[in-house]
């Protein structure tokens, strides 16, 4: 047995994944170590097979090869599904009955980043489990060296065929603009376009890890401008964008208005609740009160939960929720699907709903109660301080008798609306949001956030340009 031990850059071991800057805080040696440690956990649990995929970043093929080498050294059989979206790798873990799954992906981060998302036994692998990988590597706590196997498995057509089983929009010929953002969902997008009825247009449809057109994050309005122009040019019914690894979706309607994550969830929830009356619909704490009210109005049970795709997936399994979503564009279907965040699948379900609508998507969006809110506001705050600040704010609010929801940070309800302050699990920042029914109300909520940050010794935040109708 060859002795093994390895030390990760501590900043790379995150809450939901292992991630860093390639050549600085993340290396091929890290990839091998992840394979060796994660593979040991799979092996010790009696597992024999791990599925592996990778995204379109320039560094991904080398990281994937080293990851596979580490897994094979644990005596495992590795199913290599190749370059594609993260949800296709999740699908592979079910379709191939794998005991574990690892995706090499930098998600929506800049091109020089990369990372690893994992599943073990069909469940998200996160939090303390990721820290355990660091401990195992440092202590050399791995199974003895063995010789495993690997094989290439192309699941792309099977994945698309399974999505199309749930197409419920009939033969209505929609016009759709797609923007996979030069990310790893590009080839799957083309396969879907060929299967769906209607007329389809694609921009940025080649996989290119330099992301030449725009950064692959559909939650940033600037990144949707090109797609909005294409929707107008082609008189399309809607536009659909994916992030770098296609586990998050961005949507614009026929008038070029962005549907935010919570607005999209309202439209999806109304449809899902027809076959799941009373079903629990989960959204993160950053979502609009409009969402929770509309879910209740549609006969559902709204549940506000912590931000983070792994946390949402776990809560869905616990509550048997058929649908969940986050403001960041992660949409999770357990209705007919597997409960993981899958942007191409969410697109298929949304297109089915739009095809069955008597009106347009813009009319459905405009009919939602109109509120004014800020986008997600981020304030630098050291990792060592951020959770303490939130605890201080919570204590002061308790002393004031404020109405507070504290599932993730503090969400404060007032006559004007609500404001939120939480610590990011992945960055050295505090995250805030506010929503009101009037401009004056929103100003009062922003002032309340400012007072609390100042009271904890932080600088006064700059709220200029921080209002958005929604």
PDB file of C-alpha atoms in Angstrom, residues 49-171:
ATOM      1  CA  UNK A  49     -19.795   2.352  -8.499  1.00  0.00           C
ATOM      2  CA  UNK A  50     -19.366   6.133  -8.838  1.00  0.00           C
ATOM      3  CA  UNK A  51     -20.629   8.326 -11.704  1.00  0.00           C
ATOM      4  CA  UNK A  52     -18.425  11.262 -12.768  1.00  0.00           C
ATOM      5  CA  UNK A  53     -19.121  14.214 -15.070  1.00  0.00           C
ATOM      6  CA  UNK A  54     -17.454  17.519 -15.878  1.00  0.00           C
ATOM      7  CA  UNK A  55     -18.354  20.964 -17.215  1.00  0.00           C
ATOM      8  CA  UNK A  56     -16.935  22.951 -20.138  1.00  0.00           C
ATOM      9  CA  UNK A  57     -14.179  24.799 -18.300  1.00  0.00           C
ATOM     10  CA  UNK A  58     -10.673  24.575 -19.719  1.00  0.00           C
ATOM     11  CA  UNK A  59      -9.359  22.963 -16.523  1.00  0.00           C
ATOM     12  CA  UNK A  60     -12.157  20.392 -16.186  1.00  0.00           C
ATOM     13  CA  UNK A  61     -10.786  17.497 -18.326  1.00  0.00           C
ATOM     14  CA  UNK A  62      -7.527  17.300 -16.347  1.00  0.00           C
ATOM     15  CA  UNK A  63      -9.322  17.558 -12.997  1.00  0.00           C
ATOM     16  CA  UNK A  64     -11.779  14.865 -14.094  1.00  0.00           C
ATOM     17  CA  UNK A  65      -8.954  12.513 -15.112  1.00  0.00           C
ATOM     18  CA  UNK A  66      -7.242  12.889 -11.731  1.00  0.00           C
ATOM     19  CA  UNK A  67     -10.536  12.471  -9.873  1.00  0.00           C
ATOM     20  CA  UNK A  68     -11.163   9.216 -11.763  1.00  0.00           C
ATOM     21  CA  UNK A  69      -7.641   8.017 -10.938  1.00  0.00           C
ATOM     22  CA  UNK A  70      -8.323   8.618  -7.236  1.00  0.00           C
ATOM     23  CA  UNK A  71     -11.633   6.757  -7.378  1.00  0.00           C
ATOM     24  CA  UNK A  72     -10.081   3.837  -9.244  1.00  0.00           C
ATOM     25  CA  UNK A  73      -7.355   3.615  -6.604  1.00  0.00           C
ATOM     26  CA  UNK A  74     -10.173   2.755  -4.183  1.00  0.00           C
ATOM     27  CA  UNK A  75     -11.108  -0.253  -6.320  1.00  0.00           C
ATOM     28  CA  UNK A  76     -14.278   1.354  -7.660  1.00  0.00           C
ATOM     29  CA  UNK A  77     -15.957   1.117 -11.052  1.00  0.00           C
ATOM     30  CA  UNK A  78     -16.231   4.650 -12.476  1.00  0.00           C
ATOM     31  CA  UNK A  79     -18.937   5.569 -15.015  1.00  0.00           C
ATOM     32  CA  UNK A  80     -17.630   8.631 -16.892  1.00  0.00           C
ATOM     33  CA  UNK A  81     -20.598  10.471 -18.408  1.00  0.00           C
ATOM     34  CA  UNK A  82     -18.381  13.127 -20.002  1.00  0.00           C
ATOM     35  CA  UNK A  83     -18.949  16.855 -20.494  1.00  0.00           C
ATOM     36  CA  UNK A  84     -22.489  17.999 -19.726  1.00  0.00           C
ATOM     37  CA  UNK A  85     -24.712  19.739 -17.202  1.00  0.00           C
ATOM     38  CA  UNK A  86     -24.538  18.984 -13.480  1.00  0.00           C
ATOM     39  CA  UNK A  87     -28.163  17.717 -13.462  1.00  0.00           C
ATOM     40  CA  UNK A  88     -27.265  15.121 -16.109  1.00  0.00           C
ATOM     41  CA  UNK A  89     -24.675  13.772 -13.658  1.00  0.00           C
ATOM     42  CA  UNK A  90     -27.350  13.690 -10.931  1.00  0.00           C
ATOM     43  CA  UNK A  91     -29.621  11.864 -13.388  1.00  0.00           C
ATOM     44  CA  UNK A  92     -26.784   9.418 -14.108  1.00  0.00           C
ATOM     45  CA  UNK A  93     -26.497   8.557 -10.423  1.00  0.00           C
ATOM     46  CA  UNK A  94     -30.102   7.305 -10.539  1.00  0.00           C
ATOM     47  CA  UNK A  95     -30.128   5.873 -14.065  1.00  0.00           C
ATOM     48  CA  UNK A  96     -26.900   3.910 -13.525  1.00  0.00           C
ATOM     49  CA  UNK A  97     -27.730   3.037  -9.895  1.00  0.00           C
ATOM     50  CA  UNK A  98     -24.417   4.528  -8.773  1.00  0.00           C
ATOM     51  CA  UNK A  99     -23.474   4.580  -5.093  1.00  0.00           C
ATOM     52  CA  UNK A 100     -21.922   8.029  -5.428  1.00  0.00           C
ATOM     53  CA  UNK A 101     -21.549  10.834  -7.958  1.00  0.00           C
ATOM     54  CA  UNK A 102     -19.020  13.642  -8.437  1.00  0.00           C
ATOM     55  CA  UNK A 103     -19.332  16.586 -10.831  1.00  0.00           C
ATOM     56  CA  UNK A 104     -16.299  18.666 -11.775  1.00  0.00           C
ATOM     57  CA  UNK A 105     -17.742  22.157 -12.170  1.00  0.00           C
ATOM     58  CA  UNK A 106     -17.080  25.806 -11.435  1.00  0.00           C
ATOM     59  CA  UNK A 107     -20.842  26.457 -11.763  1.00  0.00           C
ATOM     60  CA  UNK A 108     -21.420  30.187 -12.435  1.00  0.00           C
ATOM     61  CA  UNK A 109     -18.033  31.356 -11.139  1.00  0.00           C
ATOM     62  CA  UNK A 110     -15.395  33.117 -13.307  1.00  0.00           C
ATOM     63  CA  UNK A 111     -13.449  30.988 -15.843  1.00  0.00           C
ATOM     64  CA  UNK A 112     -10.391  30.463 -13.607  1.00  0.00           C
ATOM     65  CA  UNK A 113     -12.498  28.769 -10.896  1.00  0.00           C
ATOM     66  CA  UNK A 114     -13.424  25.118 -10.711  1.00  0.00           C
ATOM     67  CA  UNK A 115     -14.765  22.710  -8.134  1.00  0.00           C
ATOM     68  CA  UNK A 116     -16.509  19.471  -7.194  1.00  0.00           C
ATOM     69  CA  UNK A 117     -20.146  18.775  -6.281  1.00  0.00           C
ATOM     70  CA  UNK A 118     -20.918  15.387  -4.747  1.00  0.00           C
ATOM     71  CA  UNK A 119     -23.760  12.989  -3.980  1.00  0.00           C
ATOM     72  CA  UNK A 120     -23.498   9.936  -1.743  1.00  0.00           C
ATOM     73  CA  UNK A 121     -26.180   7.258  -1.717  1.00  0.00           C
ATOM     74  CA  UNK A 122     -28.509   9.479  -3.740  1.00  0.00           C
ATOM     75  CA  UNK A 123     -28.326  12.314  -1.170  1.00  0.00           C
ATOM     76  CA  UNK A 124     -26.511  15.664  -1.225  1.00  0.00           C
ATOM     77  CA  UNK A 125     -23.006  15.581   0.250  1.00  0.00           C
ATOM     78  CA  UNK A 126     -22.273  18.834   2.096  1.00  0.00           C
ATOM     79  CA  UNK A 127     -21.356  20.650   5.302  1.00  0.00           C
ATOM     80  CA  UNK A 128     -19.549  18.424   7.810  1.00  0.00           C
ATOM     81  CA  UNK A 129     -19.139  15.722   5.149  1.00  0.00           C
ATOM     82  CA  UNK A 130     -16.961  18.048   3.056  1.00  0.00           C
ATOM     83  CA  UNK A 131     -14.835  18.905   6.110  1.00  0.00           C
ATOM     84  CA  UNK A 132     -14.460  15.151   6.652  1.00  0.00           C
ATOM     85  CA  UNK A 133     -12.827  14.870   3.192  1.00  0.00           C
ATOM     86  CA  UNK A 134     -10.221  17.390   4.407  1.00  0.00           C
ATOM     87  CA  UNK A 135      -9.576  15.422   7.598  1.00  0.00           C
ATOM     88  CA  UNK A 136      -9.282  12.082   5.763  1.00  0.00           C
ATOM     89  CA  UNK A 137      -6.791  13.544   3.272  1.00  0.00           C
ATOM     90  CA  UNK A 138      -4.610  15.123   5.984  1.00  0.00           C
ATOM     91  CA  UNK A 139      -4.529  11.910   8.046  1.00  0.00           C
ATOM     92  CA  UNK A 140      -4.225   9.511   5.119  1.00  0.00           C
ATOM     93  CA  UNK A 141      -7.414   7.808   6.290  1.00  0.00           C
ATOM     94  CA  UNK A 142      -8.233   5.972   3.058  1.00  0.00           C
ATOM     95  CA  UNK A 143      -8.837   2.374   1.964  1.00  0.00           C
ATOM     96  CA  UNK A 144      -5.796   0.385   0.737  1.00  0.00           C
ATOM     97  CA  UNK A 145      -4.666   0.907  -2.856  1.00  0.00           C
ATOM     98  CA  UNK A 146      -6.682  -1.221  -5.265  1.00  0.00           C
ATOM     99  CA  UNK A 147      -7.210  -1.334  -9.010  1.00  0.00           C
ATOM    100  CA  UNK A 148     -10.628  -0.187 -10.182  1.00  0.00           C
ATOM    101  CA  UNK A 149     -12.102   0.301 -13.640  1.00  0.00           C
ATOM    102  CA  UNK A 150     -13.628   3.104 -15.678  1.00  0.00           C
ATOM    103  CA  UNK A 151     -15.813   3.304 -18.772  1.00  0.00           C
ATOM    104  CA  UNK A 152     -17.285   6.086 -20.888  1.00  0.00           C
ATOM    105  CA  UNK A 153     -21.104   6.214 -20.775  1.00  0.00           C
ATOM    106  CA  UNK A 154     -22.988   8.667 -23.037  1.00  0.00           C
ATOM    107  CA  UNK A 155     -26.271   9.377 -21.264  1.00  0.00           C
ATOM    108  CA  UNK A 156     -27.234  12.580 -23.111  1.00  0.00           C
ATOM    109  CA  UNK A 157     -29.947  11.058 -25.328  1.00  0.00           C
ATOM    110  CA  UNK A 158     -31.331   8.972 -22.480  1.00  0.00           C
ATOM    111  CA  UNK A 159     -31.446  12.063 -20.247  1.00  0.00           C
ATOM    112  CA  UNK A 160     -33.309  14.106 -22.894  1.00  0.00           C
ATOM    113  CA  UNK A 161     -35.689  11.219 -23.634  1.00  0.00           C
ATOM    114  CA  UNK A 162     -36.530  10.962 -19.924  1.00  0.00           C
ATOM    115  CA  UNK A 163     -37.211  14.717 -19.740  1.00  0.00           C
ATOM    116  CA  UNK A 164     -39.448  14.528 -22.806  1.00  0.00           C
ATOM    117  CA  UNK A 165     -41.565  11.830 -21.117  1.00  0.00           C
ATOM    118  CA  UNK A 166     -42.895  14.651 -18.935  1.00  0.00           C
ATOM    119  CA  UNK A 167     -43.626  17.069 -21.794  1.00  0.00           C
ATOM    120  CA  UNK A 168     -47.249  18.106 -21.326  1.00  0.00           C
ATOM    121  CA  UNK A 169     -47.661  21.017 -23.728  1.00  0.00           C
ATOM    122  CA  UNK A 170     -49.163  19.123 -26.657  1.00  0.00           C
ATOM    123  CA  UNK A 171     -48.269  20.343 -30.154  1.00  0.00           C
TER     124      UNK A 171
END
